[in-house]
CSV table of C-alpha atoms in Angstrom, one decimal:
chain,number,residue,atom,x,y,z
L,366,MET,CA,104.1,59.6,114.8
L,367,THR,CA,101.2,57.3,115.9
L,368,THR,CA,97.9,58.4,115.4
L,369,PRO,CA,96.4,58.9,118.7
L,370,GLY,CA,93.0,57.1,119.4
L,371,TYR,CA,91.2,54.9,116.8
L,372,GLY,CA,92.8,56.6,113.9
L,373,GLN,CA,89.7,56.8,111.9
L,374,TYR,CA,88.1,60.1,110.2
L,375,CYS,CA,84.6,59.5,111.8
L,376,PRO,CA,82.8,61.5,114.2
L,377,ILE,CA,82.2,58.4,116.3
L,378,SER,CA,85.7,57.5,116.4
L,379,ARG,CA,86.7,61.3,117.4
L,380,ALA,CA,84.0,60.9,120.2
L,381,LEU,CA,85.5,57.9,121.6
L,382,ASP,CA,89.2,59.3,121.5
L,383,VAL,CA,87.8,61.7,123.8
L,384,LEU,CA,85.2,59.8,125.9
L,385,GLY,CA,86.0,55.9,125.4
L,386,GLU,CA,88.7,55.7,128.3
L,387,ARG,CA,87.9,53.7,131.4
L,388,TRP,CA,86.0,55.9,133.8
L,389,SER,CA,85.6,58.8,131.8
L,390,LEU,CA,82.1,58.2,131.3
L,391,LEU,CA,81.3,57.9,135.0
L,392,ILE,CA,83.2,60.9,135.9
L,393,LEU,CA,81.3,63.1,133.4
L,394,ARG,CA,78.0,61.6,134.8
L,395,ASP,CA,79.1,62.8,138.1
L,396,LEU,CA,79.9,66.0,136.9
L,397,LEU,CA,76.5,66.4,135.0
L,398,LEU,CA,74.7,65.6,138.3
L,399,GLY,CA,76.5,68.6,139.9
L,400,THR,CA,79.5,67.3,141.7
L,401,ALA,CA,82.1,69.8,140.9
L,402,ARG,CA,85.1,69.3,143.3
L,403,TYR,CA,88.0,66.9,142.9
L,404,ASN,CA,87.5,65.3,146.5
L,405,ASP,CA,83.6,64.7,146.2
L,406,LEU,CA,84.5,63.3,142.5
L,407,ALA,CA,86.9,60.9,144.2
L,408,ARG,CA,84.7,59.9,147.2
L,409,GLY,CA,81.8,59.1,144.7
L,410,LEU,CA,84.0,56.8,142.6
L,411,PRO,CA,86.0,55.1,145.2
L,412,GLY,CA,87.2,52.3,142.7
L,413,LEU,CA,89.3,55.0,140.7
L,414,SER,CA,92.4,55.9,141.9
L,415,ARG,CA,93.0,59.6,142.5
L,416,SER,CA,95.9,59.9,139.8
L,417,LEU,CA,93.8,58.4,137.1
L,418,LEU,CA,91.0,61.0,137.9
L,419,ALA,CA,93.5,64.1,137.9
L,420,LYS,CA,94.6,62.8,134.5
L,421,ARG,CA,90.9,62.5,133.0
L,422,LEU,CA,90.2,65.7,134.2
L,423,ARG,CA,93.2,67.2,132.5
L,424,GLN,CA,92.1,65.4,129.4
L,425,PHE,CA,88.6,66.9,129.4
L,426,GLU,CA,90.1,70.3,130.0
L,427,ARG,CA,92.4,69.9,126.9
L,428,ALA,CA,89.1,68.6,124.9
L,429,GLY,CA,87.1,71.5,126.2
L,430,LEU,CA,84.9,69.8,128.1
L,431,VAL,CA,85.4,71.2,131.3
L,432,GLU,CA,87.0,74.3,132.9
L,433,LYS,CA,88.5,74.8,136.1
L,434,VAL,CA,87.5,77.8,138.0
L,435,GLY,CA,89.4,77.9,141.6
L,436,SER,CA,88.8,74.5,142.9
L,437,ALA,CA,85.7,73.6,141.0
L,438,TYR,CA,85.7,71.8,137.6
L,439,LEU,CA,82.9,73.0,135.7
L,440,LEU,CA,81.2,71.7,132.6
L,441,THR,CA,81.4,73.8,129.2
L,442,ALA,CA,78.7,74.0,126.9
L,443,ALA,CA,80.3,70.9,125.1
L,444,GLY,CA,80.2,69.0,128.3
L,445,ARG,CA,76.8,69.7,129.0
L,446,GLU,CA,75.6,68.7,125.7
L,447,LEU,CA,76.8,65.1,126.8
L,448,GLU,CA,73.7,64.8,129.0
L,449,PRO,CA,71.2,63.2,126.7
L,450,ILE,CA,74.0,60.9,125.4
L,451,LEU,CA,74.7,59.9,128.9
L,452,PHE,CA,71.2,59.5,130.0
L,453,GLY,CA,70.3,57.7,126.9
L,454,LEU,CA,73.2,55.3,127.6
L,455,GLY,CA,71.4,54.8,131.0
L,456,GLU,CA,68.3,54.2,129.5
L,457,TRP,CA,69.5,51.7,127.3
L,458,GLY,CA,71.5,50.0,130.2
L,459,ALA,CA,68.3,50.0,132.7
L,460,ARG,CA,66.5,48.0,129.5
L,461,TRP,CA,68.9,45.4,128.5
L,462,ALA,CA,71.7,45.3,131.0
L,463,PHE,CA,70.1,46.0,134.3
L,464,SER,CA,69.6,42.9,136.0
L,465,ALA,CA,69.8,42.0,139.9
L,466,PRO,CA,72.8,43.3,141.5
L,467,ARG,CA,76.0,41.7,142.3
L,468,GLN,CA,77.4,41.7,145.8
L,469,ALA,CA,80.7,43.6,144.8
L,470,GLU,CA,78.5,46.6,143.4
L,471,LEU,CA,76.7,47.0,146.7
L,472,ASP,CA,79.1,49.5,148.3
L,473,PRO,CA,76.9,51.3,151.3
L,474,ALA,CA,79.3,54.4,151.5
L,475,VAL,CA,78.9,55.0,147.7
L,476,LEU,CA,74.8,54.6,148.3
L,477,VAL,CA,74.6,57.2,151.0
L,478,TRP,CA,77.0,59.6,149.0
L,479,TRP,CA,74.8,59.2,146.0
L,480,MET,CA,71.5,59.8,148.3
L,481,HIS,CA,72.8,62.5,150.1
L,482,THR,CA,72.4,65.2,147.2
L,483,ARG,CA,68.9,64.2,146.3
L,484,LEU,CA,67.2,64.5,149.9
L,485,ASP,CA,64.4,67.2,150.0
L,486,THR,CA,64.2,68.1,153.8
L,487,SER,CA,62.5,71.4,153.2
L,488,SER,CA,59.3,70.4,154.7
L,489,PHE,CA,61.5,69.7,157.8
L,490,PRO,CA,61.3,72.5,160.6
L,491,GLY,CA,64.5,74.5,161.3
L,492,LYS,CA,67.7,74.7,159.4
L,493,ARG,CA,69.5,72.0,160.5
L,494,HIS,CA,68.3,68.2,159.6
L,495,VAL,CA,70.1,65.0,160.4
L,496,LEU,CA,69.4,61.6,158.8
L,497,ALA,CA,71.0,58.7,160.3
L,498,VAL,CA,71.4,55.6,157.8
L,499,ARG,CA,71.4,52.3,159.6
L,500,PHE,CA,71.9,49.1,157.7
L,501,THR,CA,70.8,45.9,159.0
L,502,ASP,CA,73.2,43.7,157.2
L,503,VAL,CA,76.6,45.6,157.9
L,504,PRO,CA,78.0,47.5,160.7
L,505,HIS,CA,78.8,50.7,158.7
L,506,ARG,CA,76.5,53.7,160.1
L,507,PHE,CA,76.4,57.1,158.0
L,508,TRP,CA,74.7,60.3,159.1
L,509,ILE,CA,73.4,62.9,156.4
L,510,VAL,CA,73.5,66.4,157.7
L,511,VAL,CA,71.5,69.2,155.9
L,512,GLU,CA,72.6,72.8,157.2
L,513,SER,CA,70.5,75.3,155.6
L,514,GLY,CA,69.8,73.1,152.6
L,515,VAL,CA,73.7,72.2,152.2
L,516,PRO,CA,73.9,68.4,152.5
L,517,SER,CA,77.1,66.7,153.9
L,518,VAL,CA,78.0,63.0,154.7
L,519,CYS,CA,79.6,62.0,158.1
L,520,ALA,CA,80.8,58.3,158.9
L,521,ALA,CA,81.0,59.4,162.5
L,522,ASP,CA,78.4,60.7,164.4
L,523,PRO,CA,78.1,64.4,164.2
L,524,GLY,CA,76.8,64.9,167.7
L,525,TYR,CA,73.6,66.5,166.6
L,526,PRO,CA,70.2,64.9,167.6
L,527,VAL,CA,68.8,62.6,164.8
L,528,ASP,CA,65.6,63.7,163.1
L,529,VAL,CA,64.9,60.4,161.5
L,530,ALA,CA,66.7,57.2,161.0
L,531,ILE,CA,66.6,55.3,157.6
L,532,ILE,CA,66.9,51.6,158.4
L,533,SER,CA,67.0,49.1,155.7
L,534,ASP,CA,69.3,46.1,154.4
L,535,VAL,CA,71.9,47.6,151.7
L,536,GLY,CA,70.4,45.7,148.7
L,537,SER,CA,66.9,46.9,149.5
L,538,LEU,CA,67.8,50.5,149.8
L,539,TYR,CA,69.9,50.2,146.5
L,540,LEU,CA,66.5,49.0,144.8
L,541,VAL,CA,64.4,51.7,146.5
L,542,TRP,CA,67.1,54.4,145.3
L,543,LEU,CA,67.3,53.1,141.7
L,544,GLY,CA,63.3,52.9,141.5
L,545,LYS,CA,63.1,49.0,141.1
L,546,LEU,CA,61.3,48.8,144.6
L,547,PRO,CA,58.8,51.2,145.0
L,548,VAL,CA,59.4,53.1,148.5
L,549,LEU,CA,55.7,52.2,150.0
L,550,GLN,CA,56.1,48.6,149.1
L,551,ALA,CA,59.5,48.3,150.9
L,552,ILE,CA,57.8,49.6,153.8
L,553,ARG,CA,55.0,47.6,153.7
L,554,THR,CA,57.0,44.5,153.3
L,555,GLY,CA,59.7,45.6,156.3
L,556,ARG,CA,62.5,46.2,153.9
L,557,LEU,CA,62.9,49.7,154.7
L,558,SER,CA,61.5,51.6,157.6
L,559,PHE,CA,62.0,55.0,159.2
L,560,ALA,CA,62.3,55.8,163.1
L,561,GLY,CA,61.6,59.3,164.4
L,562,PRO,CA,58.6,61.6,165.2
L,563,ALA,CA,55.7,60.7,163.0
L,564,ALA,CA,55.2,64.0,161.8
L,565,LEU,CA,58.6,63.7,160.2
L,566,THR,CA,58.4,59.8,159.2
L,567,ARG,CA,55.3,60.4,157.3
L,568,ARG,CA,57.1,62.9,154.8
L,569,MET,CA,60.1,60.5,154.3
L,570,PRO,CA,58.8,59.0,151.1
L,571,SER,CA,58.8,62.7,149.7
L,572,VAL,CA,62.2,63.3,151.3
L,573,LEU,CA,63.9,60.7,149.5
L,574,ARG,CA,64.0,61.9,146.1
L,575,LEU,CA,65.4,58.9,143.8
L,576,SER,CA,68.2,58.3,141.5
L,577,PRO,CA,68.1,60.1,138.3
L,578,MET,CA,68.0,57.0,136.7
L,579,ALA,CA,64.9,55.8,138.7
L,580,PRO,CA,62.7,56.8,135.8
L,581,TYR,CA,64.4,54.3,133.4
L,582,THR,CA,64.6,51.3,135.8
L,583,GLY,CA,60.9,50.9,136.5
L,584,ALA,CA,59.4,50.4,139.9
L,585,VAL,CA,59.7,46.4,139.5
L,586,PRO,CA,60.7,44.4,142.3
L,587,VAL,CA,63.6,42.0,142.1
L,588,ASP,CA,64.2,39.1,144.3
L,589,PHE,CA,67.4,40.2,146.1
L,590,ALA,CA,67.9,37.0,147.4
L,591,SER,CA,68.7,35.5,143.9
L,592,ARG,CA,71.0,38.4,142.8
L,593,ALA,CA,74.1,37.2,140.9
L,594,SER,CA,77.3,36.5,143.1
């Protein structure tokens, strides 16, 4: 019989047998950040086919990294122990491999999906909060609806009054989200703006909790116009 994986008796080799296949680490990244349902995982990883996602999740179950409870995929202790490894990889990537964004990497739907679970609208009045995301360089429009603290993303107008509109080009909002462009600098230079009542818009810099990777990237402005194609 052919030995599966790398066929070396070494802890690194054995770990790569479990984690080294395409998309595995990004699926685990999203599981570590709180995504638990199959459809939500698929939505946050649009380049990943659903059949391959299902295959990877089955592999993780067999390896003891996740367990399925109802419709949710929950990390086991072994899966949770990957957090410092994944974030360490992100820190290394931010330091050595994170240059200007490529056009193909700038997906507005993925960005809004990432952002929607990182909003803290607890300072807004009422139980329902609606944020519209309007991009100035693409026709896509999105709405983030937070109902009693539970956020969801809509690609069509949900019909509720909008509390605040977030207005930016896709690239600038990515840079803000990832901590490479400070929010206040983006506002000052016109790359990001908020529309709505002043009592709410002035809260937006604290409402926008950034990517978990933001602490590693450093708030260093990037010349978006010179990004790689």
